[in-house]
mmCIF file of C-alpha atoms in Angstrom:
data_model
loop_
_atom_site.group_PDB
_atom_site.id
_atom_site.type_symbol
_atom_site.label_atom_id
_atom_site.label_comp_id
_atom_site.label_asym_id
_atom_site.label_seq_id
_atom_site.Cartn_x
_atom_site.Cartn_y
_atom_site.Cartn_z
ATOM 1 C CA UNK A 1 86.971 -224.810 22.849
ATOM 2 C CA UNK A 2 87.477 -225.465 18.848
ATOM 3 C CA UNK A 3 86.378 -222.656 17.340
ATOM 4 C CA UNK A 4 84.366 -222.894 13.927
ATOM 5 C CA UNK A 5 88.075 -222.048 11.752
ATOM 6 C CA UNK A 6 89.639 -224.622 13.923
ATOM 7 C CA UNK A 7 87.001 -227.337 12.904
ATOM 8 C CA UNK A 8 87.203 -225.930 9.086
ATOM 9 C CA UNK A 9 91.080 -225.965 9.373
ATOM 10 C CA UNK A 10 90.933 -229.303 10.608
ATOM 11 C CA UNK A 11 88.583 -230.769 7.634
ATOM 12 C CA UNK A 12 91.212 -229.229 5.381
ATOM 13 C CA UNK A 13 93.979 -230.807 6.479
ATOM 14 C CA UNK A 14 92.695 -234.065 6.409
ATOM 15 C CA UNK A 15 91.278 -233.649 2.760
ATOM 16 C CA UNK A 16 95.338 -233.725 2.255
ATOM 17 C CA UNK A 17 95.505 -237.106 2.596
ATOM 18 C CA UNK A 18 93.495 -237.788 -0.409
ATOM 19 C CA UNK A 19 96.954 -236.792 -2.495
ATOM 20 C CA UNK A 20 98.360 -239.878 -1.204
ATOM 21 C CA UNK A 21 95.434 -242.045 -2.264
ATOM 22 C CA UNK A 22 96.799 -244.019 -5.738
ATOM 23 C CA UNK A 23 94.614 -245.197 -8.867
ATOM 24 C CA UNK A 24 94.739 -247.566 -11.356
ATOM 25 C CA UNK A 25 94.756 -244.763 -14.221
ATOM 26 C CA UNK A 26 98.403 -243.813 -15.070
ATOM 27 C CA UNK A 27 99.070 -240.322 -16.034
ATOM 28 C CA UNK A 28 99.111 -239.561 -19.576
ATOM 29 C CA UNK A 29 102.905 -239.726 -20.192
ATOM 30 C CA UNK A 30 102.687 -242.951 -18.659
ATOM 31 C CA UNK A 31 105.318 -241.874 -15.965
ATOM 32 C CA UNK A 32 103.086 -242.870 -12.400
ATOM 33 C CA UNK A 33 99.607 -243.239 -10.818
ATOM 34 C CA UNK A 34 97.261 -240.790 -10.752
ATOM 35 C CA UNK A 35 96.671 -239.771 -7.273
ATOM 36 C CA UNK A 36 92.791 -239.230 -6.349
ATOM 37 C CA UNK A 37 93.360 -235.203 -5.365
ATOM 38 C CA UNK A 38 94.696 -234.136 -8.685
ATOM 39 C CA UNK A 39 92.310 -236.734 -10.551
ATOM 40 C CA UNK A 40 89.829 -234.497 -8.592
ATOM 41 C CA UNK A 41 91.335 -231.453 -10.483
ATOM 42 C CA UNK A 42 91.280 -232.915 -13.629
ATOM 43 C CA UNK A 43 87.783 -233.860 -13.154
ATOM 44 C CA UNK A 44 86.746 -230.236 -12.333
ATOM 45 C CA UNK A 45 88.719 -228.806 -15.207
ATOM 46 C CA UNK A 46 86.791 -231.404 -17.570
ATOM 47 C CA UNK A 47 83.451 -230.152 -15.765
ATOM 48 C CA UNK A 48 84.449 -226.483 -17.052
ATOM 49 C CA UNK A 49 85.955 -227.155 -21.008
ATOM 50 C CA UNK A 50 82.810 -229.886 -22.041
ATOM 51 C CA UNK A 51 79.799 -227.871 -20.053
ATOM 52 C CA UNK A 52 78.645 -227.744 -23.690
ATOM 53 C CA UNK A 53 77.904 -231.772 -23.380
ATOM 54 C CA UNK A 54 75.465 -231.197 -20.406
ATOM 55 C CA UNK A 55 72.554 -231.420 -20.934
ATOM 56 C CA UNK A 56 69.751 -228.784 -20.485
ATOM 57 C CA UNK A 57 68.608 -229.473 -16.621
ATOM 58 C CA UNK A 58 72.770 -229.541 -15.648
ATOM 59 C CA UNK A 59 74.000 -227.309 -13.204
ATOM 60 C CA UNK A 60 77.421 -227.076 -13.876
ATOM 61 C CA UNK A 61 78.716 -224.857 -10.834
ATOM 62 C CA UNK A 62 76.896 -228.356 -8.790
ATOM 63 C CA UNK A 63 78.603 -230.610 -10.906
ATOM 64 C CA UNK A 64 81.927 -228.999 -10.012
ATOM 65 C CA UNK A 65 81.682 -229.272 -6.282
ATOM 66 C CA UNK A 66 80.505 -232.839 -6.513
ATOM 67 C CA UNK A 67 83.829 -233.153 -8.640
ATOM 68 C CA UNK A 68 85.533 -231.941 -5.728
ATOM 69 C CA UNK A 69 84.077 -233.906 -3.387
ATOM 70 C CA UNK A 70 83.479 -237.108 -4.964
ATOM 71 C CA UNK A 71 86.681 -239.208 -3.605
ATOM 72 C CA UNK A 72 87.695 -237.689 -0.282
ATOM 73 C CA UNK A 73 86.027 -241.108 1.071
ATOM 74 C CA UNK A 74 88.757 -242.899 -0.481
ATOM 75 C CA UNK A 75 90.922 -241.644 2.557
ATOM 76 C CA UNK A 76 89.344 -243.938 4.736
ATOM 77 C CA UNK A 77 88.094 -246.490 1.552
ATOM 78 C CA UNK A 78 90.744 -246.215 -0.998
ATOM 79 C CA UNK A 79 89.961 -246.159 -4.194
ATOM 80 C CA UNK A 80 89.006 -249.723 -6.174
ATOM 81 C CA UNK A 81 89.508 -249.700 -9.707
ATOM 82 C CA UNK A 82 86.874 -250.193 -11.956
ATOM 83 C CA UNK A 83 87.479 -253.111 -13.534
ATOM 84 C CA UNK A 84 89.577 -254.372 -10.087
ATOM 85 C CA UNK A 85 87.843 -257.029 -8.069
ATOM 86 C CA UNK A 86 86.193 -255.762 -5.283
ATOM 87 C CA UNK A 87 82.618 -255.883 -3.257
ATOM 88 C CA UNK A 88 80.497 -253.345 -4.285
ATOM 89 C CA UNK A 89 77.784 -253.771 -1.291
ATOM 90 C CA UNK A 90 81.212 -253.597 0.633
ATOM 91 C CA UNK A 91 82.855 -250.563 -0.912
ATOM 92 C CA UNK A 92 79.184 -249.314 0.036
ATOM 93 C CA UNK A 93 79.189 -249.409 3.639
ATOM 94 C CA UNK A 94 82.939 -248.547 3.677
ATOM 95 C CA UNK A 95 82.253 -245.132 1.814
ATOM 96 C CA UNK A 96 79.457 -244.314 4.053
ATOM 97 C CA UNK A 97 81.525 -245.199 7.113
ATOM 98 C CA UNK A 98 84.396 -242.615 5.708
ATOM 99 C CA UNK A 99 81.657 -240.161 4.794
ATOM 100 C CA UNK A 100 80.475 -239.778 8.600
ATOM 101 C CA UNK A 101 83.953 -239.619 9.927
ATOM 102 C CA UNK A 102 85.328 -237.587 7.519
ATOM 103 C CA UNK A 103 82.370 -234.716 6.385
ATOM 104 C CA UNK A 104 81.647 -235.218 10.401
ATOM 105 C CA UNK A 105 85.352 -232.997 11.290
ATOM 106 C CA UNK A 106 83.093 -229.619 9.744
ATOM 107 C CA UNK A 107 80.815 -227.658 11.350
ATOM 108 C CA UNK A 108 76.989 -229.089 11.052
ATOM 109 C CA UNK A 109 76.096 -227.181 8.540
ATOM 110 C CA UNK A 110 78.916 -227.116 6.456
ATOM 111 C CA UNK A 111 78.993 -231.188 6.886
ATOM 112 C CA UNK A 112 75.208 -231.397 5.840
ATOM 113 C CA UNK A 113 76.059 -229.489 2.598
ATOM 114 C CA UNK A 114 79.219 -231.433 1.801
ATOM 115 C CA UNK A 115 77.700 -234.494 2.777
ATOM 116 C CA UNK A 116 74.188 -233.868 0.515
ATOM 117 C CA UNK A 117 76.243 -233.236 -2.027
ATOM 118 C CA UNK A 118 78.647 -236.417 -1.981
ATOM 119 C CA UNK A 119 74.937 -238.059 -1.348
ATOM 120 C CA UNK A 120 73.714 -236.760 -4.981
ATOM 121 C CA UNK A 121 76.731 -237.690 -6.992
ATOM 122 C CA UNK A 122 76.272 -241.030 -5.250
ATOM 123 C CA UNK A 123 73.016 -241.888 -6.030
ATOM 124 C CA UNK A 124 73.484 -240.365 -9.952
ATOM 125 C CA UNK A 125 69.766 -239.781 -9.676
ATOM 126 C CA UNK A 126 70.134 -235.882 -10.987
ATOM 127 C CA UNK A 127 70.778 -234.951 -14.099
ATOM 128 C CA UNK A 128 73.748 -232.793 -12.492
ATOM 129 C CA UNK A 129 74.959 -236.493 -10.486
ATOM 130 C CA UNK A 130 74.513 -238.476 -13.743
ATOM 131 C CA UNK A 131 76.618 -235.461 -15.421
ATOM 132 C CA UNK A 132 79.305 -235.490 -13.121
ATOM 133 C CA UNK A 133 79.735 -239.517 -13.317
ATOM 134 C CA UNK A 134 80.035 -239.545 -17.118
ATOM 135 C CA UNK A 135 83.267 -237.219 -16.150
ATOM 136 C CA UNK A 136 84.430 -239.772 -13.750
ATOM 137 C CA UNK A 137 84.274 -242.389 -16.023
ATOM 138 C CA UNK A 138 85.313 -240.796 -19.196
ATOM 139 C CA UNK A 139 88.378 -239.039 -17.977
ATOM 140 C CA UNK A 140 90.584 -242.460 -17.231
ATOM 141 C CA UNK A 141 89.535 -243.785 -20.713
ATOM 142 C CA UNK A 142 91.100 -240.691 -22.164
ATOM 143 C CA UNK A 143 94.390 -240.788 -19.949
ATOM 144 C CA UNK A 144 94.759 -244.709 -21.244
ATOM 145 C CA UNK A 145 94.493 -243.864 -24.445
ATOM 146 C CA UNK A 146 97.569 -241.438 -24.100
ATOM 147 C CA UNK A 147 99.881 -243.632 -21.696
ATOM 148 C CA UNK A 148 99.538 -246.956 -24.024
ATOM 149 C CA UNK A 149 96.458 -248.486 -22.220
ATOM 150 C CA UNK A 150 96.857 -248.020 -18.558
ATOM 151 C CA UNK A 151 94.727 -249.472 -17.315
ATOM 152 C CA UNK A 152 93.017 -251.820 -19.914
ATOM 153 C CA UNK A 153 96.760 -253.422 -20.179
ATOM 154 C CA UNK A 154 97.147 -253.666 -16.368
ATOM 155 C CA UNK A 155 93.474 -255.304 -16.088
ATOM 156 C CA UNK A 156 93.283 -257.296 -19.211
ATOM 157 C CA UNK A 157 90.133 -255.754 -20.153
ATOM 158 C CA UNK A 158 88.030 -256.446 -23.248
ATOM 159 C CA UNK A 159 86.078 -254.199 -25.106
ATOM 160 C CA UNK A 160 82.811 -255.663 -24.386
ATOM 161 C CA UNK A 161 83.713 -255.284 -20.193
ATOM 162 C CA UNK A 162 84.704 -251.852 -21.409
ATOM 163 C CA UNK A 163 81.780 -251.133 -22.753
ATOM 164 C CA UNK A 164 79.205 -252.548 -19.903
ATOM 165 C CA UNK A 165 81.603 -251.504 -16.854
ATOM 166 C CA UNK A 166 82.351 -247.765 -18.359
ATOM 167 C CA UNK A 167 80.788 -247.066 -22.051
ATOM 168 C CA UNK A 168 77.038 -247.374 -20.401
ATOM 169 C CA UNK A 169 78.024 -244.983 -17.745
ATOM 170 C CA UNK A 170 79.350 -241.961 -19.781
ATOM 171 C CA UNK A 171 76.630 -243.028 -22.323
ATOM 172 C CA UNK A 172 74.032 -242.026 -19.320
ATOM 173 C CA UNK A 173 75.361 -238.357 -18.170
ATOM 174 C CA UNK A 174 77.095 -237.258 -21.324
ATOM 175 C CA UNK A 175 75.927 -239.124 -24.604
ATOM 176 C CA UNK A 176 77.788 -236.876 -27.170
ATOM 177 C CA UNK A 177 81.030 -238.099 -24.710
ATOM 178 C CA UNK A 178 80.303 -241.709 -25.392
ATOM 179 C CA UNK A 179 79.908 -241.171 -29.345
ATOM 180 C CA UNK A 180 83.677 -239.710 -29.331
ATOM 181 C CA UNK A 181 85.080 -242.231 -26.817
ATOM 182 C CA UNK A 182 83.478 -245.425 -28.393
ATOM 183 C CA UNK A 183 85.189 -244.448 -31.869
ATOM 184 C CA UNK A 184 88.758 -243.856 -30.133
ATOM 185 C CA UNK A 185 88.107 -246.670 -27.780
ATOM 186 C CA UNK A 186 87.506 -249.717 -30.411
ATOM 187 C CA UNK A 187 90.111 -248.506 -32.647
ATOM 188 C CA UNK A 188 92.442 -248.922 -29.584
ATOM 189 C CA UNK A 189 90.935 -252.048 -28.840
ATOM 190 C CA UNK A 190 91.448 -253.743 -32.352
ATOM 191 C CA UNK A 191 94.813 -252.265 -32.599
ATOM 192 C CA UNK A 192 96.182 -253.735 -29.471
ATOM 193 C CA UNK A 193 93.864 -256.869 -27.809
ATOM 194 C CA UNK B 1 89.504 -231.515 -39.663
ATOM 195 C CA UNK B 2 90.120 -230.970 -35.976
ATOM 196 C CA UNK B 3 87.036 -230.910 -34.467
ATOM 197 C CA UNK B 4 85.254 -228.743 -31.231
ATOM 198 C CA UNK B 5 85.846 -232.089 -29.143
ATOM 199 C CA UNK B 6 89.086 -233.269 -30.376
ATOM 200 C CA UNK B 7 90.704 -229.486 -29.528
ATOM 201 C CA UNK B 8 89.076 -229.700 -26.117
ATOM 202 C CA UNK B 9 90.345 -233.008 -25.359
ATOM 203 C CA UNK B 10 93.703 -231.908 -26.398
ATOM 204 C CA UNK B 11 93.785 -229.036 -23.998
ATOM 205 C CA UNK B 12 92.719 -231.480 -20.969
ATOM 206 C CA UNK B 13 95.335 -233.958 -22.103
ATOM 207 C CA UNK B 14 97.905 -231.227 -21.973
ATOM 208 C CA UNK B 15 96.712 -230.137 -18.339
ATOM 209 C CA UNK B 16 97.310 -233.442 -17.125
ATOM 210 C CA UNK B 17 101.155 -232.282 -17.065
ATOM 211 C CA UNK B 18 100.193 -229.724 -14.171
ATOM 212 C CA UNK B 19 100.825 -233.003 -11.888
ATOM 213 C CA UNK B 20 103.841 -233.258 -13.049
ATOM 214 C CA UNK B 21 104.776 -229.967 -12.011
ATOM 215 C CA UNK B 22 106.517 -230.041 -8.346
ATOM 216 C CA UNK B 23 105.947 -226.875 -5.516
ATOM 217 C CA UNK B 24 108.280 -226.131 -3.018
ATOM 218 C CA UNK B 25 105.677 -227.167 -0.599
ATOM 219 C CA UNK B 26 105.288 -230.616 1.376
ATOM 220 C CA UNK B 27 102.167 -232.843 1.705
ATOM 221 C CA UNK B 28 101.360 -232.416 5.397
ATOM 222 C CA UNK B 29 102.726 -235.244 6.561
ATOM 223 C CA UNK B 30 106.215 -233.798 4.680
ATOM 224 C CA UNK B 31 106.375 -237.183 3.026
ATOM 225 C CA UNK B 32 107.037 -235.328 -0.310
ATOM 226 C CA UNK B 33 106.617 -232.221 -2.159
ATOM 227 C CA UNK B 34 103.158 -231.313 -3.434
ATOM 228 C CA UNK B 35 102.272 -230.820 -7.048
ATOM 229 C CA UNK B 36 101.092 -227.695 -8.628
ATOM 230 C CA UNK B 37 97.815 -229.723 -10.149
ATOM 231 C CA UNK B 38 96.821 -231.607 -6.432
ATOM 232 C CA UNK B 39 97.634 -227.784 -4.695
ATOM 233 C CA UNK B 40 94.685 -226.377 -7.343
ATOM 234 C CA UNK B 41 92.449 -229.381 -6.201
ATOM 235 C CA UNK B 42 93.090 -228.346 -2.703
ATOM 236 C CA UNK B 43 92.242 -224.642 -3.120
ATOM 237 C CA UNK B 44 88.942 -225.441 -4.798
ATOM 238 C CA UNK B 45 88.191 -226.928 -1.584
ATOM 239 C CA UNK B 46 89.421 -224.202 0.324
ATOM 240 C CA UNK B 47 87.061 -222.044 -1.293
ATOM 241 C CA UNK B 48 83.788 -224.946 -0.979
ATOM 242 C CA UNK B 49 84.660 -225.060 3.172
ATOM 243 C CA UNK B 50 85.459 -221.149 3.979
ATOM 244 C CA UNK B 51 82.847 -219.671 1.875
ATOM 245 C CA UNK B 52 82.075 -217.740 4.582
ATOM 246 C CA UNK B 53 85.267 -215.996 5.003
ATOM 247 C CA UNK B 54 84.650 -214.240 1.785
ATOM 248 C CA UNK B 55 83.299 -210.393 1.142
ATOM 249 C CA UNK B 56 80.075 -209.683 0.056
ATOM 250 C CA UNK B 57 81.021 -209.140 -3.728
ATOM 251 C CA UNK B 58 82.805 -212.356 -3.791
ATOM 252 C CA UNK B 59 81.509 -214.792 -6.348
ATOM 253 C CA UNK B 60 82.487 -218.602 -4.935
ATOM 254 C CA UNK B 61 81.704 -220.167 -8.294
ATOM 255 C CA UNK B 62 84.169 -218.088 -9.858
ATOM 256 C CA UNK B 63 86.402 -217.821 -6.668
ATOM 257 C CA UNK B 64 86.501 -221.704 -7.959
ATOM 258 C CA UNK B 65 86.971 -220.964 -11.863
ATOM 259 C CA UNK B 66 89.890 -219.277 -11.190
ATOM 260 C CA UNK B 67 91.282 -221.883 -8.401
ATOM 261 C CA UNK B 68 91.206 -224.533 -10.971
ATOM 262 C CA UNK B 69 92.904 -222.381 -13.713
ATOM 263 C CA UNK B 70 95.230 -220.333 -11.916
ATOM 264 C CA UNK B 71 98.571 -222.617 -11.455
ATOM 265 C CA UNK B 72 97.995 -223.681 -15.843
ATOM 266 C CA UNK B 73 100.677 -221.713 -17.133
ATOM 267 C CA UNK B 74 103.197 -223.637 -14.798
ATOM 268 C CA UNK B 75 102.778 -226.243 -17.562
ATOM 269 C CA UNK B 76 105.425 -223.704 -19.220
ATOM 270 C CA UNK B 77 106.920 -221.374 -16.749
ATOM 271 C CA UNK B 78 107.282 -223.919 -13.972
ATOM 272 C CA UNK B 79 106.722 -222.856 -9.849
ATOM 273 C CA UNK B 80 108.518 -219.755 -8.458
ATOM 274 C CA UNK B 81 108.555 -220.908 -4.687
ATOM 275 C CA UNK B 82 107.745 -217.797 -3.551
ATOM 276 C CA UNK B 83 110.662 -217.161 -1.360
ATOM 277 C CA UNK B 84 112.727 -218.545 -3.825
ATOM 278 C CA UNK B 85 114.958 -216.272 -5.790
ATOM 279 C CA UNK B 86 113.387 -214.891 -9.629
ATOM 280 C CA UNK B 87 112.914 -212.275 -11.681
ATOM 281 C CA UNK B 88 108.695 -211.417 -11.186
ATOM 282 C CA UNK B 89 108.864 -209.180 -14.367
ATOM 283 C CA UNK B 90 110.624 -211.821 -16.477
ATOM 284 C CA UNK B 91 108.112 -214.528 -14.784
ATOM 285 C CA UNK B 92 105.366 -212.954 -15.836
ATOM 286 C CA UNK B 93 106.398 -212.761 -19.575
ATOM 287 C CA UNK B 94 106.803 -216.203 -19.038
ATOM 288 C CA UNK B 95 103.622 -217.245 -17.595
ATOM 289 C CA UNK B 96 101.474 -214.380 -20.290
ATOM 290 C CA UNK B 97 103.303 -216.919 -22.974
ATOM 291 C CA UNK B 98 102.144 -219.827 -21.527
ATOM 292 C CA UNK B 99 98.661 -218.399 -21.377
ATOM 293 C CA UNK B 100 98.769 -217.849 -24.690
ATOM 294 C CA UNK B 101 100.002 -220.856 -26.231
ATOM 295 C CA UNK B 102 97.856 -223.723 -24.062
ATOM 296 C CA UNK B 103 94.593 -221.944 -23.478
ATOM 297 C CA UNK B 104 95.237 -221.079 -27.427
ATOM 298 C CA UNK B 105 94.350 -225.118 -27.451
ATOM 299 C CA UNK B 106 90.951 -224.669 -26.899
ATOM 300 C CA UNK B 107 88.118 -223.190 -29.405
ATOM 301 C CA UNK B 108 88.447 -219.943 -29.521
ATOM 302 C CA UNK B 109 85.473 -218.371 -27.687
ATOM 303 C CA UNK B 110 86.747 -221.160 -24.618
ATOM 304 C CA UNK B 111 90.185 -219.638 -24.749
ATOM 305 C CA UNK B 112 88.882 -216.075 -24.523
ATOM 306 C CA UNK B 113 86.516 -217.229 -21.092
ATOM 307 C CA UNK B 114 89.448 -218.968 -19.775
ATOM 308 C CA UNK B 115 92.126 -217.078 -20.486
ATOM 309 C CA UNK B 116 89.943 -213.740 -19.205
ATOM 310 C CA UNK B 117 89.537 -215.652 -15.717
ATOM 311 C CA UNK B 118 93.148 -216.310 -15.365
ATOM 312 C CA UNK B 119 93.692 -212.424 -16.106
ATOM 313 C CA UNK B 120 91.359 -211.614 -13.825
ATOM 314 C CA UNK B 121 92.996 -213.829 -11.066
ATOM 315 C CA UNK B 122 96.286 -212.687 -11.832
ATOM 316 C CA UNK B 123 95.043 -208.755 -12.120
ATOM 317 C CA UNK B 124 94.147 -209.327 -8.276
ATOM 318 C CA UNK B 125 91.817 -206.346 -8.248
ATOM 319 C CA UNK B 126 87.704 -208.025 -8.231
ATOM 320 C CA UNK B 127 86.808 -208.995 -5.118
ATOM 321 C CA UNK B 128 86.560 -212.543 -6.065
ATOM 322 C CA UNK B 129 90.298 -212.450 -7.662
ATOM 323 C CA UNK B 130 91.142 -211.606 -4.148
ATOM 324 C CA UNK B 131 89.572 -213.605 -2.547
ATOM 325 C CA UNK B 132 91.027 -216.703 -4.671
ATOM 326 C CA UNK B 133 94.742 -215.295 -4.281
ATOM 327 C CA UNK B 134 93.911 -214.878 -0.468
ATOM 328 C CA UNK B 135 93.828 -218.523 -0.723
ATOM 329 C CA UNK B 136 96.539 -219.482 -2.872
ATOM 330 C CA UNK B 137 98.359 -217.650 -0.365
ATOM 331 C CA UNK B 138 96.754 -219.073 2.930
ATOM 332 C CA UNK B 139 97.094 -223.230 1.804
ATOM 333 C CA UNK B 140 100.957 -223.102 2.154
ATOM 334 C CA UNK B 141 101.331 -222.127 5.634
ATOM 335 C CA UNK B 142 98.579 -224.262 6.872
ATOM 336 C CA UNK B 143 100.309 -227.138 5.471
ATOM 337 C CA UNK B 144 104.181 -225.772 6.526
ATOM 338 C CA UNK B 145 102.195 -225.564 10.246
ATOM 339 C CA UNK B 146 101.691 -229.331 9.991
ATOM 340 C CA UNK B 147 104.733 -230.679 8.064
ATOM 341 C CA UNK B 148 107.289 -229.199 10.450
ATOM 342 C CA UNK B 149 108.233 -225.937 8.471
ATOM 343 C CA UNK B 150 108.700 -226.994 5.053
ATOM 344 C CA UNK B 151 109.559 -223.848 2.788
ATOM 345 C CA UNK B 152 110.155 -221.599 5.873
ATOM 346 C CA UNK B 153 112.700 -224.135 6.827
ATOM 347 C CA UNK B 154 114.007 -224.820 3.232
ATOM 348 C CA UNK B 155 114.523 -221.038 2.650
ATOM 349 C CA UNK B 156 115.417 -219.854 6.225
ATOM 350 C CA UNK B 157 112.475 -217.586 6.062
ATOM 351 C CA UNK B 158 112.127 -214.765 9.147
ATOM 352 C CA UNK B 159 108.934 -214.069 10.583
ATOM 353 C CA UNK B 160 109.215 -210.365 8.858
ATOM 354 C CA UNK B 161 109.382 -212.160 5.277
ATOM 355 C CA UNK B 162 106.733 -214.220 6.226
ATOM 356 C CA UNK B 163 103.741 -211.289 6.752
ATOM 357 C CA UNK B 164 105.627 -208.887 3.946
ATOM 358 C CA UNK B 165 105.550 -211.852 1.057
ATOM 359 C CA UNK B 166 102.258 -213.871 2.326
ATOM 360 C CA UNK B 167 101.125 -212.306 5.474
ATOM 361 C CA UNK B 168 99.786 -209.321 3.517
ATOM 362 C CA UNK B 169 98.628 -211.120 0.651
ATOM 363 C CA UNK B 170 95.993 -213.145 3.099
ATOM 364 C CA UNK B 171 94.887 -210.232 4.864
ATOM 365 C CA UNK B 172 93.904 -208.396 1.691
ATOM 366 C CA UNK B 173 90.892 -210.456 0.505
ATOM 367 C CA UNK B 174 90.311 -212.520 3.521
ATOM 368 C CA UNK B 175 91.446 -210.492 6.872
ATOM 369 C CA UNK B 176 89.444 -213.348 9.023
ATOM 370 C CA UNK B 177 91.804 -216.010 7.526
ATOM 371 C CA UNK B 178 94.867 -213.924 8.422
ATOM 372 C CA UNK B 179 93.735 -212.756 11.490
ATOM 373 C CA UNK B 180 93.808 -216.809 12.003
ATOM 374 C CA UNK B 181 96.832 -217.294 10.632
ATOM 375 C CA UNK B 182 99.088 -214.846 12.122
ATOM 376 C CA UNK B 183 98.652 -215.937 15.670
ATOM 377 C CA UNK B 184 99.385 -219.720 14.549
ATOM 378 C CA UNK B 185 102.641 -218.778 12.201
ATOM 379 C CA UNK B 186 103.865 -216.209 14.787
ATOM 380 C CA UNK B 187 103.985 -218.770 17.345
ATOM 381 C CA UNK B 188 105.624 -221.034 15.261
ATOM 382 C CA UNK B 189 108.478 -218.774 14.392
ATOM 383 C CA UNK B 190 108.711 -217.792 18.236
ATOM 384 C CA UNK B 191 109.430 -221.711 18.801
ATOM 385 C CA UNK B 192 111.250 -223.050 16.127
ATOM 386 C CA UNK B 193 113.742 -219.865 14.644
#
C-alpha cells in the first residue's frame, strides 16, 4: 500500500521536472533560458519585495503559493511564450489535462487545495489571481530589459503587441507596476526597434 | 534620485544570479547539477505539500519566507556542498557579508524584514526556522534516492556521515520526515556501498 508520504514524496519528485522546462525569457546576464522552476522562485521573491503594489483585498501569503504553483502544468504542456504562436483554446485543454495527472499523484485533499489554487490564478478573477499575473507578466519584461531584449529581439515584437499582449495584463493586477514598466519599456523600444 | 521601485527592482535583478549558482546536487534524473535558485523553488513546495509534517508552532507562511530567502547570500559566498570540505566559521563571515551587502539593496525597512528572516533561518532555534532547515536538509537525499547517489557518490559518503551531517538535521524539526527517510537512505547504503 502507498502510504500518504509515499504519494507526497511522489508529487515532489515529479514537480522536479519542471527545472527542465525552458522559456523564452533569457536570464538577465543574457547567458541561457530561464527554466520554469527558478522563474517560479523569482516570481515568489517578486510576490514578497513589491507586496506594497497590491492592492487592499490582496492576500499576499495566496499570491505566493499560486506563484509556486502556477507552471508545474508546463511538465506535461510546456511552456508557450507569450508572444510565440500557439492555440490558446489548445494550451487550455492541455493545462487542464496536466493539472489532473499531475495535482492527481497527492493525496485528495492535498490535490483539491493545490488544484483550487492553480484554478484561481487561472481564472485571474481574484484580486489575489489578478495580483499574482501582473508578477508573471512583469517579471520577463524586467529580465529583457537587462539581457539586451530577450525576448522582444527573439520575437520581433513591437511596442504596441507589447503593450496589448503584456502592458494590459500587469496594468490589471498591479497598476503602479505598469506606470514604471511602460516608462522603461518605450524608452527601450525607441532606442532599439 | 533612486527611487522605492527602482532599489527594489535592483535587488530582484541581482537575485536572478542565484540561478546561476550551481549545488553539488543532481536534477533527479542526474541529467545535471541543480541550481541554488530552482533548489529554493523546490523547498517552497516542500513546505506547500508536507504542511502537515510540521509542529504546532510552525508558521508555513514563514516556513516559506525563509525557503525563498535562505540560499541569497550564495550570490556571494557560493554553495558549500555539505560534505564538501570548508571552513563553517570562515563561511559564515562570508555569507553575514553577503547579507549585508545585497539585502542592503533594498529600502531600508525591507532589508531589516528580510534580512531578520534569513537570521532567523540561519539561527535555527523558532520552530518554524526548524522546520524550514528540516527541509533544506530533507530535498537532497530525496533527489540523491532517485538520481543514483549523486553527492553520496561524488563524496564517498558512509552511512554514519550521512545521519551525523543530515540525518540529525531532519529529525530535529521534522522527526516524521526522518523517520521516512532513514529507512529509504539506509537501504540504499546497504545496496550500493
Amino acid at each position: 500500500m502507498t502510504t500518504r508520504l509515499e504519494q507526497q514524496l511522489a508529487f515532489l519528485n515529479e514537480a522536479d521536472k519542471l527545472k527542465s522546462v525552458t522559456r523564452g525569457t533569457l536570464l538577465c546576464d543574457a547567458s541561457r533560458r530561464e527554466n520554469s522552476a527558478e522563474h517560479s522562485w523569482h516570481l515568489t521573491l517578486y510576490a514578497l519585495v513589491l507586496a506594497d503594489q497590491a492592492g487592499p483585498d490582496v492576500d499576499i501569503t495566496r499570491v505566493m503559493k499560486m506563484l509556486v504553483l502556477h507552471d508545474l502544468v508546463e511538465i506535461d504542456a510546456g511552456d508557450n511564450p507569450i508572444f510565440g504562436d500557439y492555440d490558446p483554446a489548445d494550451m487550455k485543454l492541455q493545462e487542464e489535462a496536466a493539472a489532473e495527472r499531475i495535482f492527481g499523484i497527492l493525496p485528495n485533499e492535498l490535490r483539491d487545495d493545490l488544484r483550487t489554487t492553480w484554478e484561481e490564478f487561472e481564472a485571474n478573477e481574484s484580486a489575489s489571481a489578478q495580483f499574482a499575473k501582473s508578477l508573471d507578466r512583469f517579471q520577463p519584461p524586467m529580465q529583457n530589459l537587462q539581457s539586451g531584449g530577450g525576448s522582444w529581439v527573439e520575437y520581433n515584437v513591437t511596442e504596441a503587441q507589447f503593450i496589448t499582449k503584456v502592458g494590459s495584463k500587469i496594468k490589471k493586477g498591479a497598476p503602479g507596476l505598469w506606470h514604471f514598466a511602460q516608462k522603461k519599456v518605450s524608452a527601450w523600444f525607441a532606442a532599439n526597434r
